[in-house]
Short mmCIF file of C-alpha atoms in Angstrom, two decimals:
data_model
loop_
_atom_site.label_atom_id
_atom_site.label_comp_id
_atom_site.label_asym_id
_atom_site.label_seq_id
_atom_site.Cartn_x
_atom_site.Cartn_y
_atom_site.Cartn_z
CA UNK A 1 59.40 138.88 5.99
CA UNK A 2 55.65 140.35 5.22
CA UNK A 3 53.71 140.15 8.72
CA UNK A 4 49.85 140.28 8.56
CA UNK A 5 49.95 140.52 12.22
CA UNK A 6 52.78 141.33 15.24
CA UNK A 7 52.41 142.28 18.84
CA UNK A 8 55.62 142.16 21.43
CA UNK A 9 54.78 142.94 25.12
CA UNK A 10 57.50 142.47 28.05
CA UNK A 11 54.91 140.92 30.21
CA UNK A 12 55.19 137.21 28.73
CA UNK A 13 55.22 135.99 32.24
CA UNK A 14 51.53 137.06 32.22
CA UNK A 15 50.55 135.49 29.00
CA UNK A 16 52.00 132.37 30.16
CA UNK A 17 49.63 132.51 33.57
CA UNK A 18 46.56 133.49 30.81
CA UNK A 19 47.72 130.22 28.69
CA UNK A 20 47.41 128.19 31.82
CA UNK A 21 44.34 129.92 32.62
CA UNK A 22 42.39 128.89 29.45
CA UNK A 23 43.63 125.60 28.80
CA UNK A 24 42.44 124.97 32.48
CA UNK A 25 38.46 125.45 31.16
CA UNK A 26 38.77 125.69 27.11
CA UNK A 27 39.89 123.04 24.99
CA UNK A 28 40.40 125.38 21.91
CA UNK A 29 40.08 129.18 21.86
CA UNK A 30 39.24 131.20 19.36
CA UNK A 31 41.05 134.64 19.46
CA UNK A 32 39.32 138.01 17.11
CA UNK A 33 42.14 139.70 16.39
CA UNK A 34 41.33 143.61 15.04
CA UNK A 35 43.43 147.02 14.75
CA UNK A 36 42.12 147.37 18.44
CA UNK A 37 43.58 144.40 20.34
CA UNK A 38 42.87 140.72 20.98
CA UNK A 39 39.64 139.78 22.36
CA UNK A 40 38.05 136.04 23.42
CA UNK A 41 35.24 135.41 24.55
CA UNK A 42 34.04 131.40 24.96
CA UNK A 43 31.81 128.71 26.90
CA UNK A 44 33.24 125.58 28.00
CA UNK A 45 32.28 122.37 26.46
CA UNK A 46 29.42 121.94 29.36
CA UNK A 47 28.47 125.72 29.44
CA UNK A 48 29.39 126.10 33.22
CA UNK A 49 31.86 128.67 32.06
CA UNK A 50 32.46 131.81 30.41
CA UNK A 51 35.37 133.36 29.23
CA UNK A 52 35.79 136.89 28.40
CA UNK A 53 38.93 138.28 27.88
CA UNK A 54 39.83 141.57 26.37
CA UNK A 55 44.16 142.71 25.51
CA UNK A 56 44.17 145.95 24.11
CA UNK A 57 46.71 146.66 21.40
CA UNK A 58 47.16 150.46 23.13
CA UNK A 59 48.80 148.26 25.90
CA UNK A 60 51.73 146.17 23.77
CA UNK A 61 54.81 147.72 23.26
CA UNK A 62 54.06 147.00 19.66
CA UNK A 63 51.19 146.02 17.82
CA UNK A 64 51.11 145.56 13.98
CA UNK A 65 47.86 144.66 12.54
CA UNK A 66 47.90 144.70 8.30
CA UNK A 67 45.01 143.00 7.73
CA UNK A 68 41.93 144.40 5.90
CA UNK A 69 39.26 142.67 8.35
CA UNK A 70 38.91 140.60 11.77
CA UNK A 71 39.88 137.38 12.06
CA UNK A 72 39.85 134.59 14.45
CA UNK A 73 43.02 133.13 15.79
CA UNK A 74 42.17 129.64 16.56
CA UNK A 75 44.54 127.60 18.43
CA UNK A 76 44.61 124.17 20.65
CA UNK A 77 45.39 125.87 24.07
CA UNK A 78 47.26 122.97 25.42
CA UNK A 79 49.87 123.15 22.84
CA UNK A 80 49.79 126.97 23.79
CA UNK A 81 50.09 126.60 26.79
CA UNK A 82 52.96 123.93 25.98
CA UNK A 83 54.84 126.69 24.13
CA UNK A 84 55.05 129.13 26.50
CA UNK A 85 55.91 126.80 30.12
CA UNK A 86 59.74 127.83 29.84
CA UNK A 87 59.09 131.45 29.97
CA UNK A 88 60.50 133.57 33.38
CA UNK A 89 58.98 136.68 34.65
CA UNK A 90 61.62 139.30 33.19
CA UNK A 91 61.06 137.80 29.40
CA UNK A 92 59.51 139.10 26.32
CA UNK A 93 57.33 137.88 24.26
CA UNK A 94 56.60 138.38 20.25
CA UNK A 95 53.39 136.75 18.64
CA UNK A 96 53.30 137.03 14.68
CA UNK A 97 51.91 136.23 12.02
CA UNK A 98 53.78 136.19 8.37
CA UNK A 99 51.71 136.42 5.08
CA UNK A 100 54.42 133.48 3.50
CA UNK A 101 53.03 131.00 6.38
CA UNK A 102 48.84 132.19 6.85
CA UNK A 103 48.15 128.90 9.08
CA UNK A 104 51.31 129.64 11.64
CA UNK A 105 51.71 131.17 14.53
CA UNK A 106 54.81 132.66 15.52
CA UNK A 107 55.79 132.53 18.80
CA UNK A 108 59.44 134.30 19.60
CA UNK A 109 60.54 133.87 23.73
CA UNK A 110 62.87 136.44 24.76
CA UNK A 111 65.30 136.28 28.10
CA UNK A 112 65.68 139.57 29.34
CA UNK A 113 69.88 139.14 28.60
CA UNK A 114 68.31 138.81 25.44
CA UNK A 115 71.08 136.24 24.72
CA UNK A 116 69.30 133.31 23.71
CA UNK A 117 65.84 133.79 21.39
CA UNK A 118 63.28 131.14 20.87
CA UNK A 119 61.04 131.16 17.74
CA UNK A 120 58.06 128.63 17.72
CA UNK A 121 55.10 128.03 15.80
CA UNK A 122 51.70 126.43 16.24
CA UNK A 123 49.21 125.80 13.76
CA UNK A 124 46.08 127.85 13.35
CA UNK A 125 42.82 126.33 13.50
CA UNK A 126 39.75 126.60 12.21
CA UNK A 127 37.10 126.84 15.17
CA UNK A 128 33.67 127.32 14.85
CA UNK A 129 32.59 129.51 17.72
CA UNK A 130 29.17 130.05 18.97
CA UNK A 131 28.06 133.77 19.97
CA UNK A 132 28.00 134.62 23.64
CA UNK A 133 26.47 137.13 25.40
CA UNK A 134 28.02 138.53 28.58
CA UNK A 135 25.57 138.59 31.84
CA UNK A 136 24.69 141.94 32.76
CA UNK A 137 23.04 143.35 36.05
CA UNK A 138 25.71 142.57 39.03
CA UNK A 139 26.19 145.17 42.08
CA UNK A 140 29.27 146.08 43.66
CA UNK A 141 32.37 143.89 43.65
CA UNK A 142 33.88 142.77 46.31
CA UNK A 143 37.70 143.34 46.23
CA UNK A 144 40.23 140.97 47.39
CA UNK A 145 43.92 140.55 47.36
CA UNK A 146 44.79 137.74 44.39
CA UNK A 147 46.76 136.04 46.56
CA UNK A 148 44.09 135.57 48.87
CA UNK A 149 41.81 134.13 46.84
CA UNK A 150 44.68 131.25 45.87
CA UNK A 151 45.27 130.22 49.37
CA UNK A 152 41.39 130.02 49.49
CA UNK A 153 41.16 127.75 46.80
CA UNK A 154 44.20 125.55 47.93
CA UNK A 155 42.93 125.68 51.47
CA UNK A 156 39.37 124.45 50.75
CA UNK A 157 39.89 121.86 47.96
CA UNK A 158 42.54 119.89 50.38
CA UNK A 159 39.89 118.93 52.81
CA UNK A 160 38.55 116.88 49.94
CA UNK A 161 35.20 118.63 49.94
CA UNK A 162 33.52 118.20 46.49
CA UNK A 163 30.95 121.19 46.40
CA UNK A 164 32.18 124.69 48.06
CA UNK A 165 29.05 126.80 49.49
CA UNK A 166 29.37 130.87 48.31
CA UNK A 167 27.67 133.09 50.75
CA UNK A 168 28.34 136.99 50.43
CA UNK A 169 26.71 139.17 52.28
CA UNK A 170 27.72 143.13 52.02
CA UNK A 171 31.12 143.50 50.90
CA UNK A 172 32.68 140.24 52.20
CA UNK A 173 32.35 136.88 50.54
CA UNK A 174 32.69 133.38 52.25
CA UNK A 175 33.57 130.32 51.05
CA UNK A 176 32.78 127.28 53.00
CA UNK A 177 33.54 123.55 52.53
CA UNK A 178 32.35 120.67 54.06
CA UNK A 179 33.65 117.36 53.72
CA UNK A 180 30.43 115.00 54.85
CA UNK A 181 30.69 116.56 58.02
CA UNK A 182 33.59 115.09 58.98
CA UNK A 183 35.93 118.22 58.08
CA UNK A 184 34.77 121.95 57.42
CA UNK A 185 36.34 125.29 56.49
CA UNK A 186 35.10 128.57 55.96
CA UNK A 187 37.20 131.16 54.38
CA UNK A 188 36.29 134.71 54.38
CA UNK A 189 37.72 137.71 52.05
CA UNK A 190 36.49 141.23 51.60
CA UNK A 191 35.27 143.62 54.47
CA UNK A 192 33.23 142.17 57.36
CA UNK A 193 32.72 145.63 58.96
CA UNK A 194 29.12 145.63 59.83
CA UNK A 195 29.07 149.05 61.78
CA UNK A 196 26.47 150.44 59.39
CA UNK A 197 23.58 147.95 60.56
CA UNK A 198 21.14 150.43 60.15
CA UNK A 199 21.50 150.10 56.09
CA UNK A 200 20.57 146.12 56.90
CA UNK A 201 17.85 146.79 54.14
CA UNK A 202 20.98 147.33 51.54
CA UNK A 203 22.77 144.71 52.59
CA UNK A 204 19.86 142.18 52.53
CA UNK A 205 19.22 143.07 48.88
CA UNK A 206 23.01 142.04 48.01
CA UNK A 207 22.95 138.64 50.06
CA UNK A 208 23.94 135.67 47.81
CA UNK A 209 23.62 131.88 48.43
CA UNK A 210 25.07 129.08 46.21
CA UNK A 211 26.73 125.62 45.80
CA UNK A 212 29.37 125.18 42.99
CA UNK A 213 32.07 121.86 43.02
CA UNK A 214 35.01 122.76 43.90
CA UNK A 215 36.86 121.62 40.56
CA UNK A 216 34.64 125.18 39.49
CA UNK A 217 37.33 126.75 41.54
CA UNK A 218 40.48 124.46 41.02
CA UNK A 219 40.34 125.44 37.11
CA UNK A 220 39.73 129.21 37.82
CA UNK A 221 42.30 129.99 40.36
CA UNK A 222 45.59 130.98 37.78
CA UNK A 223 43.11 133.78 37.40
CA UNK A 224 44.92 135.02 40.72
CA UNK A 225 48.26 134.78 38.68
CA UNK A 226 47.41 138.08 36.58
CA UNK A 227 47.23 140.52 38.96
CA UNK A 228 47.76 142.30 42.38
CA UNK A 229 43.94 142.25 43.41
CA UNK A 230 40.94 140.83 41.52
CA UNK A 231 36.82 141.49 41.91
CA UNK A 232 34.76 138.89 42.41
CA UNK A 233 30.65 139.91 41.71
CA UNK A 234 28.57 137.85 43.60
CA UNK A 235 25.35 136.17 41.36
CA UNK A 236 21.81 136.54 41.81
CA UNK A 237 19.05 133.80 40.66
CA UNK A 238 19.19 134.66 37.25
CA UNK A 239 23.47 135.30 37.31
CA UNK A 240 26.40 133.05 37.29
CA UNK A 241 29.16 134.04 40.01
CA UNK A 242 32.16 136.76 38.17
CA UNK A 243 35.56 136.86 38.82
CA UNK A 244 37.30 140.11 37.28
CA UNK A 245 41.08 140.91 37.20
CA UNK A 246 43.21 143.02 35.23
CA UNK A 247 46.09 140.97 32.45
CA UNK A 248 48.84 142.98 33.98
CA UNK A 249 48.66 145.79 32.24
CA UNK A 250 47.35 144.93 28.79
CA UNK A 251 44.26 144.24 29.66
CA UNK A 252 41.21 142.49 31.42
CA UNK A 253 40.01 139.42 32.19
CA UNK A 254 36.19 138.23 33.57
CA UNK A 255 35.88 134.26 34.56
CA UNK A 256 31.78 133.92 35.00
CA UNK A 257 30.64 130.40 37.06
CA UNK A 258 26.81 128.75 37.15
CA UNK A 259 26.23 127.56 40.43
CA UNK A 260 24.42 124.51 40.63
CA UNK A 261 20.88 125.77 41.32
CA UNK A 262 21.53 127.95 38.48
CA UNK A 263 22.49 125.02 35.94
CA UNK A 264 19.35 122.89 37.33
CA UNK A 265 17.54 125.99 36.40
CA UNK A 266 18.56 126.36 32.95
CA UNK A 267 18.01 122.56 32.72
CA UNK A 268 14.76 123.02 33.96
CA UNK A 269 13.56 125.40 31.51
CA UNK A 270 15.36 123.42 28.63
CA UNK A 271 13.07 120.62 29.99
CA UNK A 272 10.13 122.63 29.69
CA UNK A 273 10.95 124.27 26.58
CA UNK A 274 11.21 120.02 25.48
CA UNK A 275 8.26 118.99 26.12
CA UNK A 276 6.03 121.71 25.00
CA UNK A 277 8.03 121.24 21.26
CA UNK A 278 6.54 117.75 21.73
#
């Protein structure tokens, strides 16, 4: 069978978690797939979120790439996502792409007994998607322990708060919810050693303050799923909160989240931008 395209990895487990991951915030994704690796990179339908993932091919245990140019691999996520739910954490996983079947995606599942294989395949799409540029100018990350930020999430959105506060400060990061006073929780992660309070000038400059609803955070938190530790860059004014982690080992992952003075911003200057057309 002529393949146009073919990548196996043993971390399926992984791209099971990443499935989840997207279909959580994207409807449909569209995938470039090169000679270098498989790259996304995508707003939501409201533009709260950006995607921006990057697998590269140096990292599957084989990757076969025999076309001439780019393309984009677009599939429906949720019947991705759908594909790959009975995969374990020892299995294998084979995406491919034969030149007899152009509009199919191959999906083969294998066990690690390798006793029982499961071949799939889900139509390709044509998706339109709009350029995107990636926000540049954040600081130092602050680095916390995956599981961690999970718990966080879980913790927070079961008081029933709808907006969770983000304060950082230095190079720990809290999260606070409050449920119309009734209930509140504040979760911190990262280093709260303040011993160096002479460099209060440094930290001032890298203070952050921001409101985002917490289903911001429900959709994101499979990000935690990928691997051991993540970064999470705290915004500015002009830049939307970023959550970093690694795809196991085939690549990286960055989740980037408008708070809501930042979205009344843009809206504000769309406003403006409005009116002076009229």
């Amino acid at each position: 069978m002529p393949i146009t395209f073919k990548c196996k990895t043993g971390e399926a487990y992984q791209i099971k978690i990443l499935a989840e991951l997207l279909t959580n915030n994207l409807k449909h994704g569209c995938f470039d797939v090169t000679d270098d690796g498989i790259t996304l990179r995508m707003f939501d339908q409201p533009r709260r979120t950006l995607v921006d993932m990057n697998l590269q091919a140096e990292n599957f245990a084989l990757y076969k790439f025999k076309s001439g140019d780019k393309f984009c691999l677009g599939l429906n996520l949720n019947h991705f996502h759908k594909m790959l739910k009975s995969i374990k954490k020892k299995d294998s996983l084979q995406l491919f792409i034969s030149s007899d079947t152009p509009n199919e995606l191959g999906i083969k599942t294998i066990p690690k007994e390798n006793t029982r294989v499961t071949t799939s395949g889900i139509k390709i799409q044509n998706i339109q998607n709009v350029d995107a540029d990636v926000p540049l100018g954040y600081g130092k990350p602050v680095i916390v322990p995956s599981p961690d930020f999970q718990k966080m999430c879980k913790e927070l959105s079961s008081i029933g708060s709808t907006n969770i506060r983000v304060k950082s400060r230095g190079f720990h990061i809290d999260f606070i919810a409050d449920a119309d006073g009734i209930l509140k929780r504040k979760v911190r992660l990262g280093e709260s050693d303040d011993s160096d309070d002479e460099e209060t000038g440094d930290v001032a400059v890298n203070s952050y303050d921001a409101t985002f609803t917490t289903d911001q955070f429900t959709r994101i938190n499979k990000i935690a799923g990928l691997g051991s530790t993540m970064q999470i860059f705290p915004g500015t004014n002009e830049l939307p909160l970023l959550f970093r982690s690694s795809v196991g080992s085939l690549g990286k992952i960055s989740v980037y989240i408008k708070s809501k003075e930042l979205l009344d911003k843009e809206m504000g200057v769309s406003d403006s931008d409005d009116s002076e057309d009229d």
